[in-house]
Amino acid sequence: MLKVGVLVSGGGTNLQAILDNIESGYINNAKIVTVISSNPEAYALKRAEKYGINAVCIKKKDFSDEESFLNAMEKHLDSFGVELIVLAGFMTVLGKSFTEKYKNKIINIHPALIPSFCGDGFYGLKVHEEALKKGVKVTGATVHFVNEETDGGPIILQKAVEVQDDDTPEILQKRVMEQAEWKIFPEAVKLISEGKIVVEGNKVRRLL
Ligand code: GAR
């Protein structure tokens, strides 16, 4: 059983999608052992508690410097034996020492087709606002491994979603979540837990 730690900041619908897919048996070789939120008010913490999963808030602002924040995160994750760190709408950038320590062991969901609408400053609703401003006809979501470059690690899965003429950022965000994020994020956890994902340089190969 792969031990998964999920890092969140907000509503936690992607956390819920993973929980649902564990409950249904679609993911049968992974379990969530802890949920860490950067925000004490995050509804994601309540979702975790409902399942009896350890749920804590570790906030960067509560520490004097980045190093002590990252040390606290590592200590918590290691105490639960976490083998895969899942960033499910986690809005704090993790430093290089952290991404190097957990190389190819951290995955993130991004609400666009990387390399479009990604990098520093592109998160949450802002991503969809920019996609609509540009007038793209297709957007989507990407699951990727996390390295020191924001949204720059090897891509695991992507799924495209059509943009409609009268979309607002909120409507588009919801469609991208429903049609892409909540599908490919659990799928990536399943594939990794079954040992079907191999990283070769900056590319991912999927074993059948
Ligand atoms: C999701 O749309 C996720 O893709 C996005 O934040 C939202 C979190 O929603 N993540 C980013 O923008 C990261 N760059 P959730 O808390 O309901 O899962």
PDB file of C-alpha atoms and ligand atoms in Angstrom:
ATOM      1  CA  MET A   1       0.000   0.000   0.000  1.00  0.00           C
ATOM      2  CA  LEU A   2       1.506   3.304  -1.110  1.00  0.00           C
ATOM      3  CA  LYS A   3       1.328   5.844   1.728  1.00  0.00           C
ATOM      4  CA  VAL A   4       0.076   9.165   0.378  1.00  0.00           C
ATOM      5  CA  GLY A   5       0.240  12.611   1.996  1.00  0.00           C
ATOM      6  CA  VAL A   6      -2.054  15.229   0.453  1.00  0.00           C
ATOM      7  CA  LEU A   7      -1.222  18.952   0.704  1.00  0.00           C
ATOM      8  CA  VAL A   8      -4.135  21.379   0.327  1.00  0.00           C
ATOM      9  CA  SER A   9      -5.084  25.031   0.752  1.00  0.00           C
ATOM     10  CA  GLY A  10      -8.763  25.314  -0.128  1.00  0.00           C
ATOM     11  CA  GLY A  11     -11.943  23.431  -0.896  1.00  0.00           C
ATOM     12  CA  GLY A  12     -10.298  20.094  -1.450  1.00  0.00           C
ATOM     13  CA  THR A  13     -12.426  18.801  -4.330  1.00  0.00           C
ATOM     14  CA  ASN A  14      -9.366  17.089  -5.795  1.00  0.00           C
ATOM     15  CA  LEU A  15      -8.681  15.480  -2.407  1.00  0.00           C
ATOM     16  CA  GLN A  16     -12.327  14.334  -2.465  1.00  0.00           C
ATOM     17  CA  ALA A  17     -11.905  12.867  -5.961  1.00  0.00           C
ATOM     18  CA  ILE A  18      -8.986  10.758  -4.697  1.00  0.00           C
ATOM     19  CA  LEU A  19     -10.916   9.706  -1.565  1.00  0.00           C
ATOM     20  CA  ASP A  20     -13.917   8.692  -3.726  1.00  0.00           C
ATOM     21  CA  ASN A  21     -11.709   6.627  -6.011  1.00  0.00           C
ATOM     22  CA  ILE A  22     -10.087   4.859  -3.046  1.00  0.00           C
ATOM     23  CA  GLU A  23     -13.546   4.158  -1.617  1.00  0.00           C
ATOM     24  CA  SER A  24     -14.830   2.784  -4.926  1.00  0.00           C
ATOM     25  CA  GLY A  25     -11.789   0.501  -5.243  1.00  0.00           C
ATOM     26  CA  TYR A  26     -10.528   2.154  -8.472  1.00  0.00           C
ATOM     27  CA  ILE A  27      -7.374   3.012  -6.485  1.00  0.00           C
ATOM     28  CA  ASN A  28      -6.646  -0.143  -4.500  1.00  0.00           C
ATOM     29  CA  ASN A  29      -2.951   0.086  -3.710  1.00  0.00           C
ATOM     30  CA  ALA A  30      -2.740   3.500  -2.010  1.00  0.00           C
ATOM     31  CA  LYS A  31      -4.047   5.080   1.175  1.00  0.00           C
ATOM     32  CA  ILE A  32      -4.040   8.673   2.389  1.00  0.00           C
ATOM     33  CA  VAL A  33      -2.220   8.777   5.733  1.00  0.00           C
ATOM     34  CA  THR A  34      -2.173  12.535   6.342  1.00  0.00           C
ATOM     35  CA  VAL A  35      -3.554  15.798   4.946  1.00  0.00           C
ATOM     36  CA  ILE A  36      -1.608  19.026   5.491  1.00  0.00           C
ATOM     37  CA  SER A  37      -3.224  22.394   4.862  1.00  0.00           C
ATOM     38  CA  SER A  38      -1.525  25.780   4.542  1.00  0.00           C
ATOM     39  CA  ASN A  39      -4.812  27.342   5.628  1.00  0.00           C
ATOM     40  CA  PRO A  40      -6.491  26.504   8.961  1.00  0.00           C
ATOM     41  CA  GLU A  41      -9.933  27.325   7.475  1.00  0.00           C
ATOM     42  CA  ALA A  42      -9.592  25.034   4.431  1.00  0.00           C
ATOM     43  CA  TYR A  43     -12.680  22.862   3.929  1.00  0.00           C
ATOM     44  CA  ALA A  44     -10.262  20.158   2.751  1.00  0.00           C
ATOM     45  CA  LEU A  45      -9.318  19.595   6.427  1.00  0.00           C
ATOM     46  CA  LYS A  46     -12.964  18.805   7.265  1.00  0.00           C
ATOM     47  CA  ARG A  47     -13.134  16.352   4.356  1.00  0.00           C
ATOM     48  CA  ALA A  48     -10.072  14.519   5.738  1.00  0.00           C
ATOM     49  CA  GLU A  49     -11.487  14.452   9.283  1.00  0.00           C
ATOM     50  CA  LYS A  50     -14.732  12.884   8.005  1.00  0.00           C
ATOM     51  CA  TYR A  51     -12.642   9.917   6.835  1.00  0.00           C
ATOM     52  CA  GLY A  52     -10.705   9.760  10.120  1.00  0.00           C
ATOM     53  CA  ILE A  53      -7.518  10.832   8.351  1.00  0.00           C
ATOM     54  CA  ASN A  54      -4.866  12.793  10.266  1.00  0.00           C
ATOM     55  CA  ALA A  55      -5.377  16.456   9.272  1.00  0.00           C
ATOM     56  CA  VAL A  56      -3.112  19.333  10.318  1.00  0.00           C
ATOM     57  CA  CYS A  57      -2.321  22.919   9.375  1.00  0.00           C
ATOM     58  CA  ILE A  58       1.335  23.809   8.750  1.00  0.00           C
ATOM     59  CA  LYS A  59       1.585  27.422   7.630  1.00  0.00           C
ATOM     60  CA  LYS A  60       4.763  29.021   6.239  1.00  0.00           C
ATOM     61  CA  LYS A  61       3.943  32.335   7.967  1.00  0.00           C
ATOM     62  CA  ASP A  62       4.154  30.635  11.388  1.00  0.00           C
ATOM     63  CA  PHE A  63       7.887  29.988  10.889  1.00  0.00           C
ATOM     64  CA  SER A  64      10.789  32.425  11.092  1.00  0.00           C
ATOM     65  CA  ASP A  65      12.288  31.234   7.811  1.00  0.00           C
ATOM     66  CA  GLU A  66      11.745  28.865   4.882  1.00  0.00           C
ATOM     67  CA  GLU A  67      14.181  26.294   6.259  1.00  0.00           C
ATOM     68  CA  SER A  68      12.315  25.779   9.511  1.00  0.00           C
ATOM     69  CA  PHE A  69       8.987  25.608   7.624  1.00  0.00           C
ATOM     70  CA  LEU A  70      10.323  22.927   5.270  1.00  0.00           C
ATOM     71  CA  ASN A  71      11.890  21.031   8.183  1.00  0.00           C
ATOM     72  CA  ALA A  72       8.507  20.916   9.933  1.00  0.00           C
ATOM     73  CA  MET A  73       6.816  19.667   6.743  1.00  0.00           C
ATOM     74  CA  GLU A  74       9.462  16.977   6.223  1.00  0.00           C
ATOM     75  CA  LYS A  75       9.315  15.877   9.850  1.00  0.00           C
ATOM     76  CA  HIS A  76       5.540  15.478   9.676  1.00  0.00           C
ATOM     77  CA  LEU A  77       5.534  13.662   6.326  1.00  0.00           C
ATOM     78  CA  ASP A  78       8.380  11.351   7.350  1.00  0.00           C
ATOM     79  CA  SER A  79       6.715  10.535  10.692  1.00  0.00           C
ATOM     80  CA  PHE A  80       3.749   9.163   8.692  1.00  0.00           C
ATOM     81  CA  GLY A  81       6.059   7.276   6.297  1.00  0.00           C
ATOM     82  CA  VAL A  82       4.671   9.210   3.309  1.00  0.00           C
ATOM     83  CA  GLU A  83       5.910   7.790  -0.020  1.00  0.00           C
ATOM     84  CA  LEU A  84       3.957  10.040  -2.407  1.00  0.00           C
ATOM     85  CA  ILE A  85       3.177  13.722  -1.799  1.00  0.00           C
ATOM     86  CA  VAL A  86       0.101  14.953  -3.668  1.00  0.00           C
ATOM     87  CA  LEU A  87      -0.334  18.713  -4.115  1.00  0.00           C
ATOM     88  CA  ALA A  88      -4.102  19.128  -4.457  1.00  0.00           C
ATOM     89  CA  GLY A  89      -4.588  22.867  -4.805  1.00  0.00           C
ATOM     90  CA  PHE A  90      -1.657  23.598  -2.476  1.00  0.00           C
ATOM     91  CA  MET A  91      -0.794  27.286  -2.865  1.00  0.00           C
ATOM     92  CA  THR A  92       2.606  27.455  -1.104  1.00  0.00           C
ATOM     93  CA  VAL A  93       5.744  27.102  -3.233  1.00  0.00           C
ATOM     94  CA  LEU A  94       8.029  24.385  -1.863  1.00  0.00           C
ATOM     95  CA  GLY A  95      11.758  25.166  -1.905  1.00  0.00           C
ATOM     96  CA  LYS A  96      14.491  23.391  -3.829  1.00  0.00           C
ATOM     97  CA  SER A  97      15.761  21.389  -0.833  1.00  0.00           C
ATOM     98  CA  PHE A  98      12.268  19.912  -0.465  1.00  0.00           C
ATOM     99  CA  THR A  99      11.712  19.096  -4.161  1.00  0.00           C
ATOM    100  CA  GLU A 100      15.183  17.526  -4.340  1.00  0.00           C
ATOM    101  CA  LYS A 101      14.659  15.413  -1.223  1.00  0.00           C
ATOM    102  CA  TYR A 102      11.382  14.052  -2.643  1.00  0.00           C
ATOM    103  CA  LYS A 103      12.456  13.904  -6.309  1.00  0.00           C
ATOM    104  CA  ASN A 104       9.771  12.176  -8.436  1.00  0.00           C
ATOM    105  CA  LYS A 105       7.741  11.643  -5.259  1.00  0.00           C
ATOM    106  CA  ILE A 106       5.658  14.835  -5.451  1.00  0.00           C
ATOM    107  CA  ILE A 107       2.813  15.305  -7.942  1.00  0.00           C
ATOM    108  CA  ASN A 108       0.719  18.385  -8.657  1.00  0.00           C
ATOM    109  CA  ILE A 109      -2.501  19.105 -10.541  1.00  0.00           C
ATOM    110  CA  HIS A 110      -2.484  22.247 -12.669  1.00  0.00           C
ATOM    111  CA  PRO A 111      -5.723  23.558 -14.241  1.00  0.00           C
ATOM    112  CA  ALA A 112      -4.352  24.110 -17.779  1.00  0.00           C
ATOM    113  CA  LEU A 113      -2.473  22.247 -20.479  1.00  0.00           C
ATOM    114  CA  ILE A 114       1.178  22.871 -19.500  1.00  0.00           C
ATOM    115  CA  PRO A 115       3.180  24.695 -20.952  1.00  0.00           C
ATOM    116  CA  SER A 116       0.215  27.070 -21.437  1.00  0.00           C
ATOM    117  CA  PHE A 117      -0.971  29.299 -18.586  1.00  0.00           C
ATOM    118  CA  CYS A 118       1.479  28.011 -15.998  1.00  0.00           C
ATOM    119  CA  GLY A 119       4.439  29.140 -13.909  1.00  0.00           C
ATOM    120  CA  ASP A 120       4.689  31.766 -11.178  1.00  0.00           C
ATOM    121  CA  GLY A 121       1.425  33.636 -10.592  1.00  0.00           C
ATOM    122  CA  PHE A 122      -0.755  31.130 -12.474  1.00  0.00           C
ATOM    123  CA  TYR A 123      -2.982  29.418  -9.936  1.00  0.00           C
ATOM    124  CA  GLY A 124      -6.679  28.820  -9.308  1.00  0.00           C
ATOM    125  CA  LEU A 125      -9.153  31.108 -11.079  1.00  0.00           C
ATOM    126  CA  LYS A 126      -6.357  33.287 -12.507  1.00  0.00           C
ATOM    127  CA  VAL A 127      -5.409  30.440 -14.895  1.00  0.00           C
ATOM    128  CA  HIS A 128      -8.922  30.380 -16.380  1.00  0.00           C
ATOM    129  CA  GLU A 129      -9.105  34.191 -16.579  1.00  0.00           C
ATOM    130  CA  GLU A 130      -5.921  34.193 -18.674  1.00  0.00           C
ATOM    131  CA  ALA A 131      -7.126  31.337 -20.899  1.00  0.00           C
ATOM    132  CA  LEU A 132     -10.361  33.258 -21.618  1.00  0.00           C
ATOM    133  CA  LYS A 133      -8.423  36.512 -22.239  1.00  0.00           C
ATOM    134  CA  LYS A 134      -6.287  34.729 -24.804  1.00  0.00           C
ATOM    135  CA  GLY A 135      -9.358  33.226 -26.456  1.00  0.00           C
ATOM    136  CA  VAL A 136      -8.131  29.627 -26.529  1.00  0.00           C
ATOM    137  CA  LYS A 137     -10.714  27.121 -27.757  1.00  0.00           C
ATOM    138  CA  VAL A 138      -9.268  24.212 -25.788  1.00  0.00           C
ATOM    139  CA  THR A 139      -7.802  24.133 -22.282  1.00  0.00           C
ATOM    140  CA  GLY A 140      -7.594  21.320 -19.740  1.00  0.00           C
ATOM    141  CA  ALA A 141      -5.570  19.988 -16.835  1.00  0.00           C
ATOM    142  CA  THR A 142      -2.121  18.494 -16.276  1.00  0.00           C
ATOM    143  CA  VAL A 143      -0.731  16.172 -13.613  1.00  0.00           C
ATOM    144  CA  HIS A 144       3.036  16.456 -13.330  1.00  0.00           C
ATOM    145  CA  PHE A 145       5.934  15.648 -11.030  1.00  0.00           C
ATOM    146  CA  VAL A 146       7.169  18.633  -9.060  1.00  0.00           C
ATOM    147  CA  ASN A 147      10.702  19.960  -9.356  1.00  0.00           C
ATOM    148  CA  GLU A 148      12.234  23.337  -8.429  1.00  0.00           C
ATOM    149  CA  GLU A 149      10.729  25.048 -11.494  1.00  0.00           C
ATOM    150  CA  THR A 150       7.074  26.079 -10.973  1.00  0.00           C
ATOM    151  CA  ASP A 151       4.911  23.706 -13.076  1.00  0.00           C
ATOM    152  CA  GLY A 152       8.116  22.525 -14.806  1.00  0.00           C
ATOM    153  CA  GLY A 153       8.453  18.848 -13.815  1.00  0.00           C
ATOM    154  CA  PRO A 154       7.813  15.784 -16.008  1.00  0.00           C
ATOM    155  CA  ILE A 155       4.222  15.566 -17.276  1.00  0.00           C
ATOM    156  CA  ILE A 156       2.310  12.434 -16.225  1.00  0.00           C
ATOM    157  CA  LEU A 157      -1.198  12.931 -17.674  1.00  0.00           C
ATOM    158  CA  GLN A 158      -3.107  15.659 -19.523  1.00  0.00           C
ATOM    159  CA  LYS A 159      -6.733  15.982 -20.538  1.00  0.00           C
ATOM    160  CA  ALA A 160      -8.251  18.562 -22.861  1.00  0.00           C
ATOM    161  CA  VAL A 161     -11.520  20.427 -22.222  1.00  0.00           C
ATOM    162  CA  GLU A 162     -13.401  22.637 -24.710  1.00  0.00           C
ATOM    163  CA  VAL A 163     -13.909  26.327 -24.003  1.00  0.00           C
ATOM    164  CA  GLN A 164     -17.388  27.718 -24.806  1.00  0.00           C
ATOM    165  CA  ASP A 165     -17.990  31.239 -26.176  1.00  0.00           C
ATOM    166  CA  ASP A 166     -19.933  32.466 -23.151  1.00  0.00           C
ATOM    167  CA  ASP A 167     -17.711  30.921 -20.452  1.00  0.00           C
ATOM    168  CA  THR A 168     -16.844  32.891 -17.328  1.00  0.00           C
ATOM    169  CA  PRO A 169     -13.671  31.943 -15.376  1.00  0.00           C
ATOM    170  CA  GLU A 170     -15.890  30.249 -12.766  1.00  0.00           C
ATOM    171  CA  ILE A 171     -17.836  28.204 -15.337  1.00  0.00           C
ATOM    172  CA  LEU A 172     -14.642  27.157 -17.105  1.00  0.00           C
ATOM    173  CA  GLN A 173     -12.966  26.249 -13.798  1.00  0.00           C
ATOM    174  CA  LYS A 174     -15.881  23.983 -12.908  1.00  0.00           C
ATOM    175  CA  ARG A 175     -15.853  22.271 -16.328  1.00  0.00           C
ATOM    176  CA  VAL A 176     -12.077  21.707 -16.170  1.00  0.00           C
ATOM    177  CA  MET A 177     -12.434  20.204 -12.689  1.00  0.00           C
ATOM    178  CA  GLU A 178     -15.343  17.927 -13.615  1.00  0.00           C
ATOM    179  CA  GLN A 179     -14.105  16.783 -17.025  1.00  0.00           C
ATOM    180  CA  ALA A 180     -10.357  16.685 -16.398  1.00  0.00           C
ATOM    181  CA  GLU A 181      -8.930  17.239 -12.892  1.00  0.00           C
ATOM    182  CA  TRP A 182     -11.136  14.831 -10.955  1.00  0.00           C
ATOM    183  CA  LYS A 183     -10.389  12.124 -13.532  1.00  0.00           C
ATOM    184  CA  ILE A 184      -6.672  12.387 -14.277  1.00  0.00           C
ATOM    185  CA  PHE A 185      -5.528  13.114 -10.709  1.00  0.00           C
ATOM    186  CA  PRO A 186      -6.939   9.863  -9.242  1.00  0.00           C
ATOM    187  CA  GLU A 187      -5.735   8.051 -12.386  1.00  0.00           C
ATOM    188  CA  ALA A 188      -2.171   9.305 -11.788  1.00  0.00           C
ATOM    189  CA  VAL A 189      -2.268   8.162  -8.138  1.00  0.00           C
ATOM    190  CA  LYS A 190      -3.515   4.752  -9.287  1.00  0.00           C
ATOM    191  CA  LEU A 191      -0.801   4.390 -11.953  1.00  0.00           C
ATOM    192  CA  ILE A 192       1.987   5.448  -9.561  1.00  0.00           C
ATOM    193  CA  SER A 193       0.709   3.124  -6.814  1.00  0.00           C
ATOM    194  CA  GLU A 194       0.788   0.238  -9.307  1.00  0.00           C
ATOM    195  CA  GLY A 195       4.369   1.056 -10.365  1.00  0.00           C
ATOM    196  CA  LYS A 196       3.256   1.899 -13.911  1.00  0.00           C
ATOM    197  CA  ILE A 197       4.965   5.288 -14.189  1.00  0.00           C
ATOM    198  CA  VAL A 198       8.640   5.521 -15.091  1.00  0.00           C
ATOM    199  CA  VAL A 199      10.523   8.845 -15.237  1.00  0.00           C
ATOM    200  CA  GLU A 200      13.215   9.067 -17.896  1.00  0.00           C
ATOM    201  CA  GLY A 201      14.923  12.459 -17.766  1.00  0.00           C
ATOM    202  CA  ASN A 202      12.189  15.067 -18.201  1.00  0.00           C
ATOM    203  CA  LYS A 203       9.724  12.575 -19.690  1.00  0.00           C
ATOM    204  CA  VAL A 204       7.333  10.060 -18.232  1.00  0.00           C
ATOM    205  CA  ARG A 205       6.755   6.646 -19.756  1.00  0.00           C
ATOM    206  CA  ARG A 206       3.617   4.738 -18.891  1.00  0.00           C
ATOM    207  CA  LEU A 207       3.985   0.962 -18.553  1.00  0.00           C
ATOM    208  CA  LEU A 208       1.062  -1.135 -19.749  1.00  0.00           C
TER     209      LEU A 208
HETATM  210  C1  GAR B   1      -7.722  23.206  -8.598  1.00  0.00           C
HETATM  211  O1  GAR B   1      -8.387  23.732  -9.721  1.00  0.00           O
HETATM  212  C2  GAR B   1      -6.258  22.993  -8.897  1.00  0.00           C
HETATM  213  O2  GAR B   1      -6.042  22.584 -10.219  1.00  0.00           O
HETATM  214  C3  GAR B   1      -5.708  24.376  -8.679  1.00  0.00           C
HETATM  215  O3  GAR B   1      -6.377  24.829  -7.523  1.00  0.00           O
HETATM  216  C4  GAR B   1      -7.691  24.240  -7.463  1.00  0.00           C
HETATM  217  C5  GAR B   1      -7.876  23.619  -6.098  1.00  0.00           C
HETATM  218  O4  GAR B   1      -9.191  23.173  -5.930  1.00  0.00           O
HETATM  219  N1  GAR B   1      -4.281  24.346  -8.511  1.00  0.00           N
HETATM  220  C6  GAR B   1      -3.467  25.299  -8.996  1.00  0.00           C
HETATM  221  O5  GAR B   1      -3.853  26.291  -9.577  1.00  0.00           O
HETATM  222  C7  GAR B   1      -1.978  25.034  -8.770  1.00  0.00           C
HETATM  223  N2  GAR B   1      -1.170  25.870  -9.605  1.00  0.00           N
HETATM  224  P1  GAR B   1      -9.586  22.105  -4.816  1.00  0.00           P
HETATM  225  O6  GAR B   1      -9.060  22.627  -3.463  1.00  0.00           O
HETATM  226  O7  GAR B   1     -11.075  22.081  -4.833  1.00  0.00           O
HETATM  227  O8  GAR B   1      -8.977  20.776  -5.164  1.00  0.00           O
END
